[in-house]
PDB file of C-alpha atoms in Angstrom:
ATOM      1  CA  MET A 234       8.733  24.669-100.622  1.00 44.00           C
ATOM      2  CA  THR A 235       4.981  25.310 -99.765  1.00 47.00           C
ATOM      3  CA  THR A 236       1.733  23.985-100.757  1.00 46.00           C
ATOM      4  CA  GLU A 237      -1.401  26.084-101.019  1.00 48.00           C
ATOM      5  CA  ALA A 238      -4.774  25.317 -98.698  1.00 48.00           C
ATOM      6  CA  PRO A 239      -7.403  24.330-101.017  1.00 46.00           C
ATOM      7  CA  ASP A 240      -9.884  27.231-102.159  1.00 53.00           C
ATOM      8  CA  ALA A 241     -12.861  27.253 -99.601  1.00 52.00           C
ATOM      9  CA  ARG A 242     -14.438  28.432-102.551  1.00 63.00           C
ATOM     10  CA  THR A 243     -14.188  25.701-104.864  1.00 69.00           C
ATOM     11  CA  PRO A 244     -17.440  23.975-105.525  1.00 75.00           C
ATOM     12  CA  ASP A 245     -18.138  20.668-103.837  1.00 83.00           C
ATOM     13  CA  PRO A 246     -18.755  18.195-107.868  1.00 82.00           C
ATOM     14  CA  GLU A 247     -20.869  16.421-105.094  1.00 83.00           C
ATOM     15  CA  ALA A 248     -22.897  19.035-104.391  1.00 84.00           C
ATOM     16  CA  ARG A 249     -23.510  19.607-107.958  1.00 88.00           C
ATOM     17  CA  GLY A 250     -27.624  18.883-108.905  1.00 89.00           C
ATOM     18  CA  VAL A 251     -30.451  18.207-106.510  1.00 89.00           C
ATOM     19  CA  ARG A 252     -30.120  17.368-102.915  1.00 92.00           C
ATOM     20  CA  LEU A 253     -30.597  13.799-101.729  1.00 93.00           C
ATOM     21  CA  LEU A 254     -33.086  14.734 -99.407  1.00 94.00           C
ATOM     22  CA  PRO A 255     -35.811  15.759-102.145  1.00 95.00           C
ATOM     23  CA  VAL A 256     -34.360  12.601-104.600  1.00 96.00           C
ATOM     24  CA  LEU A 257     -35.300   9.843-101.306  1.00 96.00           C
ATOM     25  CA  LEU A 258     -38.664  11.780-100.940  1.00 96.00           C
ATOM     26  CA  VAL A 259     -39.650  11.186-104.647  1.00 97.00           C
ATOM     27  CA  LEU A 260     -38.054   7.646-105.017  1.00 97.00           C
ATOM     28  CA  THR A 261     -40.475   6.691-101.920  1.00 96.00           C
ATOM     29  CA  VAL A 262     -43.328   8.128-103.772  1.00 97.00           C
ATOM     30  CA  VAL A 263     -42.049   5.486-107.050  1.00 97.00           C
ATOM     31  CA  SER A 264     -41.631   2.598-104.493  1.00 96.00           C
ATOM     32  CA  GLY A 265     -45.155   3.175-103.376  1.00 96.00           C
ATOM     33  CA  LEU A 266     -46.106   2.855-107.042  1.00 96.00           C
ATOM     34  CA  ILE A 267     -44.224   0.009-107.742  1.00 97.00           C
ATOM     35  CA  ASP A 268     -45.473  -2.167-105.304  1.00 96.00           C
ATOM     36  CA  ALA A 269     -49.070  -1.051-105.826  1.00 97.00           C
ATOM     37  CA  VAL A 270     -48.020  -2.404-109.462  1.00 96.00           C
ATOM     38  CA  SER A 271     -46.966  -5.635-108.267  1.00 96.00           C
ATOM     39  CA  PHE A 272     -49.151  -6.356-105.070  1.00 96.00           C
ATOM     40  CA  LEU A 273     -52.742  -4.859-107.135  1.00 96.00           C
ATOM     41  CA  GLY A 274     -51.525  -6.144-110.746  1.00 94.00           C
ATOM     42  CA  LEU A 275     -49.338  -8.991-111.192  1.00 94.00           C
ATOM     43  CA  GLY A 276     -50.629 -11.410-108.174  1.00 90.00           C
ATOM     44  CA  HIS A 277     -50.030 -10.352-105.028  1.00 94.00           C
ATOM     45  CA  VAL A 278     -46.390  -9.868-104.829  1.00 96.00           C
ATOM     46  CA  PHE A 279     -43.929  -7.108-103.309  1.00 96.00           C
ATOM     47  CA  THR A 280     -40.897  -6.134-105.635  1.00 96.00           C
ATOM     48  CA  ALA A 281     -39.920  -2.941-103.156  1.00 95.00           C
ATOM     49  CA  ASN A 282     -41.064  -3.625 -99.967  1.00 93.00           C
ATOM     50  CA  MET A 283     -39.457  -6.808 -99.138  1.00 93.00           C
ATOM     51  CA  THR A 284     -40.039  -6.894 -95.515  1.00 92.00           C
ATOM     52  CA  GLY A 285     -43.752  -7.697 -97.164  1.00 91.00           C
ATOM     53  CA  ASN A 286     -42.683 -10.048 -99.558  1.00 93.00           C
ATOM     54  CA  VAL A 287     -41.163 -12.396 -97.299  1.00 94.00           C
ATOM     55  CA  VAL A 288     -44.442 -12.159 -95.356  1.00 95.00           C
ATOM     56  CA  VAL A 289     -46.054 -13.153 -98.660  1.00 94.00           C
ATOM     57  CA  LEU A 290     -43.857 -15.732 -99.129  1.00 94.00           C
ATOM     58  CA  GLY A 291     -45.126 -17.941 -95.695  1.00 95.00           C
ATOM     59  CA  PHE A 292     -48.542 -17.191 -96.736  1.00 94.00           C
ATOM     60  CA  ALA A 293     -48.340 -18.471-100.427  1.00 93.00           C
ATOM     61  CA  ALA A 294     -46.182 -21.676 -98.136  1.00 94.00           C
ATOM     62  CA  ALA A 295     -48.893 -22.491 -96.284  1.00 96.00           C
ATOM     63  CA  GLY A 296     -50.983 -22.421 -99.300  1.00 93.00           C
ATOM     64  CA  ALA A 297     -53.398 -19.194 -98.885  1.00 93.00           C
ATOM     65  CA  PRO A 298     -55.519 -18.285-101.591  1.00 92.00           C
ATOM     66  CA  ALA A 299     -54.672 -15.866-104.495  1.00 89.00           C
ATOM     67  CA  PHE A 300     -50.578 -15.522-103.334  1.00 93.00           C
ATOM     68  CA  SER A 301     -47.869 -16.862-105.117  1.00 93.00           C
ATOM     69  CA  VAL A 302     -44.994 -19.390-104.482  1.00 95.00           C
ATOM     70  CA  ALA A 303     -43.272 -18.849-107.756  1.00 95.00           C
ATOM     71  CA  HIS A 304     -44.080 -15.172-107.869  1.00 95.00           C
ATOM     72  CA  THR A 305     -42.659 -13.842-103.946  1.00 96.00           C
ATOM     73  CA  VAL A 306     -39.260 -16.673-105.266  1.00 96.00           C
ATOM     74  CA  THR A 307     -39.339 -14.825-108.748  1.00 97.00           C
ATOM     75  CA  SER A 308     -39.173 -11.226-106.606  1.00 97.00           C
ATOM     76  CA  LEU A 309     -37.182 -12.417-103.798  1.00 97.00           C
ATOM     77  CA  GLY A 310     -34.419 -13.646-105.686  1.00 97.00           C
ATOM     78  CA  CYS A 311     -33.990 -10.847-108.377  1.00 97.00           C
ATOM     79  CA  PHE A 312     -34.097  -7.624-105.918  1.00 97.00           C
ATOM     80  CA  LEU A 313     -31.068  -9.679-104.263  1.00 97.00           C
ATOM     81  CA  ALA A 314     -29.584 -10.233-107.740  1.00 97.00           C
ATOM     82  CA  GLY A 315     -30.255  -6.345-107.924  1.00 96.00           C
ATOM     83  CA  ALA A 316     -28.452  -5.770-104.582  1.00 95.00           C
ATOM     84  CA  THR A 317     -25.694  -7.597-105.125  1.00 95.00           C
ATOM     85  CA  VAL A 318     -25.097  -5.260-108.774  1.00 94.00           C
ATOM     86  CA  GLY A 319     -25.624  -2.015-106.128  1.00 92.00           C
ATOM     87  CA  GLY A 320     -22.945  -3.415-103.531  1.00 89.00           C
ATOM     88  CA  ARG A 321     -20.584  -4.065-106.926  1.00 88.00           C
ATOM     89  CA  LEU A 322     -21.228  -0.517-107.725  1.00 85.00           C
ATOM     90  CA  THR A 323     -19.627   0.943-104.945  1.00 77.00           C
ATOM     91  CA  LEU A 324     -16.465  -0.537-106.036  1.00 78.00           C
ATOM     92  CA  TRP A 325     -17.193   0.534-109.675  1.00 78.00           C
ATOM     93  CA  SER A 326     -18.074   4.446-108.462  1.00 65.00           C
ATOM     94  CA  GLY A 327     -14.517   5.194-107.402  1.00 68.00           C
ATOM     95  CA  GLY A 328     -16.380   6.691-104.519  1.00 73.00           C
ATOM     96  CA  SER A 329     -18.216   9.363-106.051  1.00 86.00           C
ATOM     97  CA  GLN A 330     -22.211   9.205-104.481  1.00 89.00           C
ATOM     98  CA  ARG A 331     -23.559  10.975-106.600  1.00 91.00           C
ATOM     99  CA  THR A 332     -21.348   9.257-109.562  1.00 90.00           C
ATOM    100  CA  ARG A 333     -22.945   6.239-107.888  1.00 91.00           C
ATOM    101  CA  THR A 334     -26.736   8.127-107.616  1.00 93.00           C
ATOM    102  CA  ARG A 335     -26.998   8.990-110.987  1.00 94.00           C
ATOM    103  CA  ILE A 336     -25.982   5.360-112.249  1.00 93.00           C
ATOM    104  CA  THR A 337     -28.356   3.940-110.217  1.00 95.00           C
ATOM    105  CA  LEU A 338     -30.773   5.511-111.101  1.00 96.00           C
ATOM    106  CA  ALA A 339     -30.667   5.288-114.734  1.00 96.00           C
ATOM    107  CA  VAL A 340     -30.527   1.110-114.962  1.00 96.00           C
ATOM    108  CA  GLU A 341     -33.519   1.697-112.538  1.00 97.00           C
ATOM    109  CA  ALA A 342     -35.210   3.841-115.451  1.00 98.00           C
ATOM    110  CA  ALA A 343     -34.212   1.913-117.993  1.00 98.00           C
ATOM    111  CA  LEU A 344     -35.516  -1.344-116.499  1.00 98.00           C
ATOM    112  CA  VAL A 345     -38.462   0.190-115.512  1.00 98.00           C
ATOM    113  CA  GLY A 346     -39.179   1.658-118.549  1.00 98.00           C
ATOM    114  CA  VAL A 347     -38.921  -2.031-120.465  1.00 97.00           C
ATOM    115  CA  ALA A 348     -41.649  -3.186-117.721  1.00 97.00           C
ATOM    116  CA  ALA A 349     -43.875  -0.762-119.045  1.00 97.00           C
ATOM    117  CA  ALA A 350     -42.724  -1.537-122.169  1.00 97.00           C
ATOM    118  CA  ALA A 351     -43.266  -5.589-121.767  1.00 96.00           C
ATOM    119  CA  ALA A 352     -47.283  -5.104-119.997  1.00 96.00           C
ATOM    120  CA  PHE A 353     -48.290  -2.685-122.717  1.00 95.00           C
ATOM    121  CA  VAL A 354     -47.319  -4.407-126.109  1.00 95.00           C
ATOM    122  CA  MET A 355     -48.057  -8.213-124.158  1.00 89.00           C
ATOM    123  CA  PRO A 356     -50.101  -7.763-120.910  1.00 84.00           C
ATOM    124  CA  ASP A 357     -52.217 -10.776-121.577  1.00 79.00           C
ATOM    125  CA  ARG A 358     -48.815 -13.245-122.498  1.00 80.00           C
ATOM    126  CA  SER A 359     -48.065 -16.106-119.513  1.00 77.00           C
ATOM    127  CA  GLY A 360     -44.781 -15.059-118.842  1.00 90.00           C
ATOM    128  CA  THR A 361     -45.568 -10.955-119.171  1.00 94.00           C
ATOM    129  CA  ALA A 362     -45.879 -11.144-114.867  1.00 94.00           C
ATOM    130  CA  TYR A 363     -42.848 -12.924-113.871  1.00 96.00           C
ATOM    131  CA  THR A 364     -40.908 -10.326-116.898  1.00 96.00           C
ATOM    132  CA  LEU A 365     -42.444  -7.361-114.776  1.00 97.00           C
ATOM    133  CA  ILE A 366     -42.293  -9.006-111.601  1.00 97.00           C
ATOM    134  CA  ALA A 367     -38.211  -9.430-112.164  1.00 97.00           C
ATOM    135  CA  LEU A 368     -37.040  -6.407-114.063  1.00 98.00           C
ATOM    136  CA  THR A 369     -38.672  -3.989-110.712  1.00 98.00           C
ATOM    137  CA  ALA A 370     -37.371  -6.051-107.937  1.00 97.00           C
ATOM    138  CA  PHE A 371     -34.029  -6.103-109.842  1.00 98.00           C
ATOM    139  CA  ALA A 372     -34.430  -2.759-109.563  1.00 97.00           C
ATOM    140  CA  MET A 373     -35.272  -1.923-106.276  1.00 97.00           C
ATOM    141  CA  GLY A 374     -32.463  -4.132-105.119  1.00 96.00           C
ATOM    142  CA  LEU A 375     -30.466  -2.222-107.108  1.00 96.00           C
ATOM    143  CA  ARG A 376     -31.444   0.766-105.807  1.00 96.00           C
ATOM    144  CA  ASN A 377     -31.834  -0.051-102.140  1.00 95.00           C
ATOM    145  CA  ALA A 378     -28.235  -1.208-102.292  1.00 93.00           C
ATOM    146  CA  THR A 379     -26.997   2.121-103.612  1.00 92.00           C
ATOM    147  CA  VAL A 380     -29.620   4.144-100.804  1.00 93.00           C
ATOM    148  CA  ARG A 381     -28.272   1.725 -97.955  1.00 91.00           C
ATOM    149  CA  LYS A 382     -24.485   2.625 -98.823  1.00 89.00           C
ATOM    150  CA  LEU A 383     -25.752   6.545 -99.062  1.00 89.00           C
ATOM    151  CA  GLY A 384     -26.922   6.273 -95.878  1.00 89.00           C
ATOM    152  CA  VAL A 385     -29.588   9.173 -95.313  1.00 90.00           C
ATOM    153  CA  PRO A 386     -31.240   8.592 -91.871  1.00 87.00           C
ATOM    154  CA  ASP A 387     -35.082   7.443 -91.891  1.00 87.00           C
ATOM    155  CA  LEU A 388     -34.882   7.255 -96.474  1.00 90.00           C
ATOM    156  CA  THR A 389     -34.797   3.501 -97.411  1.00 91.00           C
ATOM    157  CA  THR A 390     -36.879   4.203 -99.903  1.00 90.00           C
ATOM    158  CA  THR A 391     -38.883   1.564 -99.339  1.00 88.00           C
ATOM    159  CA  VAL A 392     -39.158   0.930 -95.624  1.00 87.00           C
ATOM    160  CA  LEU A 393     -41.330   2.658 -93.204  1.00 89.00           C
ATOM    161  CA  THR A 394     -40.876   0.176 -90.258  1.00 87.00           C
ATOM    162  CA  MET A 395     -37.617   1.839 -88.612  1.00 86.00           C
ATOM    163  CA  THR A 396     -39.162   5.462 -89.605  1.00 87.00           C
ATOM    164  CA  LEU A 397     -42.275   4.846 -87.931  1.00 87.00           C
ATOM    165  CA  THR A 398     -40.558   3.684 -84.870  1.00 88.00           C
ATOM    166  CA  GLY A 399     -38.506   6.392 -84.724  1.00 87.00           C
ATOM    167  CA  LEU A 400     -41.370   8.984 -85.061  1.00 88.00           C
ATOM    168  CA  VAL A 401     -43.385   7.760 -82.188  1.00 90.00           C
ATOM    169  CA  ALA A 402     -41.081   6.853 -79.929  1.00 89.00           C
ATOM    170  CA  GLU A 403     -38.517  10.127 -80.229  1.00 84.00           C
ATOM    171  CA  SER A 404     -41.458  12.074 -80.059  1.00 81.00           C
ATOM    172  CA  PRO A 405     -42.771  14.340 -77.082  1.00 84.00           C
ATOM    173  CA  LEU A 406     -44.937  11.195 -75.583  1.00 82.00           C
ATOM    174  CA  GLY A 407     -42.054   8.840 -75.901  1.00 83.00           C
ATOM    175  CA  SER A 408     -38.326  10.280 -75.463  1.00 80.00           C
ATOM    176  CA  ASN A 409     -38.532  13.550 -76.689  1.00 73.00           C
ATOM    177  CA  THR A 410     -35.749  13.858 -78.463  1.00 78.00           C
ATOM    178  CA  GLU A 411     -37.160  14.388 -82.030  1.00 71.00           C
ATOM    179  CA  ARG A 412     -34.906  15.706 -84.030  1.00 80.00           C
ATOM    180  CA  ARG A 413     -36.421  14.444 -88.036  1.00 83.00           C
ATOM    181  CA  ALA A 414     -39.986  14.546 -87.539  1.00 89.00           C
ATOM    182  CA  VAL A 415     -40.608  16.573 -90.638  1.00 91.00           C
ATOM    183  CA  ARG A 416     -38.225  14.224 -93.100  1.00 90.00           C
ATOM    184  CA  ARG A 417     -40.161  11.170 -91.237  1.00 92.00           C
ATOM    185  CA  ILE A 418     -43.721  12.481 -91.783  1.00 93.00           C
ATOM    186  CA  ALA A 419     -42.555  13.074 -95.526  1.00 94.00           C
ATOM    187  CA  ALA A 420     -41.445   9.909 -95.775  1.00 94.00           C
ATOM    188  CA  VAL A 421     -45.014   8.509 -95.183  1.00 95.00           C
ATOM    189  CA  ILE A 422     -47.007  10.559 -97.193  1.00 96.00           C
ATOM    190  CA  ALA A 423     -44.890  10.346 -99.949  1.00 96.00           C
ATOM    191  CA  MET A 424     -45.013   6.228 -99.823  1.00 96.00           C
ATOM    192  CA  VAL A 425     -49.006   6.751 -98.972  1.00 97.00           C
ATOM    193  CA  ALA A 426     -49.056   9.104-101.725  1.00 97.00           C
ATOM    194  CA  GLY A 427     -46.707   7.038-104.808  1.00 97.00           C
ATOM    195  CA  ALA A 428     -49.127   3.797-103.551  1.00 97.00           C
ATOM    196  CA  ALA A 429     -52.832   5.640-104.529  1.00 98.00           C
ATOM    197  CA  LEU A 430     -51.792   6.809-107.316  1.00 97.00           C
ATOM    198  CA  GLY A 431     -50.463   3.427-108.302  1.00 97.00           C
ATOM    199  CA  ALA A 432     -53.815   1.728-107.070  1.00 97.00           C
ATOM    200  CA  TRP A 433     -55.672   4.085-109.371  1.00 98.00           C
ATOM    201  CA  LEU A 434     -53.667   3.799-111.835  1.00 97.00           C
ATOM    202  CA  VAL A 435     -54.092  -0.020-112.200  1.00 96.00           C
ATOM    203  CA  LEU A 436     -57.520  -0.476-111.326  1.00 96.00           C
ATOM    204  CA  HIS A 437     -58.947   2.758-113.135  1.00 96.00           C
ATOM    205  CA  HIS A 438     -56.454   2.340-116.259  1.00 95.00           C
ATOM    206  CA  HIS A 439     -53.441   0.176-116.772  1.00 94.00           C
ATOM    207  CA  LEU A 440     -49.999  -0.519-114.615  1.00 93.00           C
ATOM    208  CA  TRP A 441     -48.168  -0.392-118.118  1.00 96.00           C
ATOM    209  CA  ILE A 442     -48.827   3.643-117.051  1.00 97.00           C
ATOM    210  CA  ALA A 443     -47.772   3.633-113.725  1.00 97.00           C
ATOM    211  CA  LEU A 444     -44.956   1.543-114.305  1.00 97.00           C
ATOM    212  CA  LEU A 445     -44.077   4.583-117.183  1.00 97.00           C
ATOM    213  CA  ILE A 446     -44.603   7.302-115.206  1.00 97.00           C
ATOM    214  CA  ALA A 447     -42.287   5.227-112.338  1.00 98.00           C
ATOM    215  CA  ALA A 448     -39.444   4.845-114.962  1.00 98.00           C
ATOM    216  CA  LEU A 449     -39.723   9.121-116.481  1.00 98.00           C
ATOM    217  CA  VAL A 450     -39.539  10.043-112.509  1.00 98.00           C
ATOM    218  CA  SER A 451     -36.719   7.902-112.236  1.00 97.00           C
ATOM    219  CA  GLY A 452     -35.326   8.764-115.699  1.00 97.00           C
ATOM    220  CA  VAL A 453     -35.189  12.812-114.289  1.00 97.00           C
ATOM    221  CA  LEU A 454     -34.361  11.848-111.210  1.00 97.00           C
ATOM    222  CA  ALA A 455     -30.825  10.445-112.452  1.00 96.00           C
ATOM    223  CA  VAL A 456     -29.875  13.497-114.527  1.00 96.00           C
ATOM    224  CA  VAL A 457     -29.921  15.701-111.521  1.00 95.00           C
ATOM    225  CA  ALA A 458     -29.442  14.370-108.426  1.00 94.00           C
ATOM    226  CA  SER A 459     -26.488  15.207-106.674  1.00 91.00           C
ATOM    227  CA  GLY A 460     -24.437  13.005-104.123  1.00 86.00           C
ATOM    228  CA  ARG A 461     -24.733  15.271-100.893  1.00 86.00           C
ATOM    229  CA  GLU A 462     -27.603  14.861 -98.230  1.00 83.00           C
TER     230      GLU A 462
END
């Protein structure tokens, strides 16, 4: 009895949809939007970039004006809670990167959408800032756990320190071993673009608009993302 070899022409179900590279670049734009909202509109706290947030916590603990320990701890705690759920999702998704990515982005879109609604309906309530911080930080923690598991080089979607380091350390001025300069530059541009758009919306319009855009973009990506780079 012989076993037929798999048909090489059979489509890979993980590859259906938009490849992860452009998906993660767009998510980097979303991160810039989210951090512009949180830093400029919610009391100088980050909800996507936890490296910056740990530094902000130090500022707040030292009594620096305009920084809040309570806001920063809320962000850190909710981000870690989201990352924990993201880790569990690795087990629930049955090993499918496409499924895990789409579920994560759908939840992110829902949470950020609720944050946009809260900012629109009750912009001046005392607890609104904490609500928005908690919702967006949890969403970013969930997403970061998923992106980490995907393991696409130089595209963490929230932190660019190692991306920038690799860009110059492996350039012709460094070790001259650069292989991913284009994606690294694209990631930096994406973050700057998202932050600039978010800042403009917060400063000249309202932060709920930036949150709504972020939610809509994440929702679209939840429908179209594949599981392959």
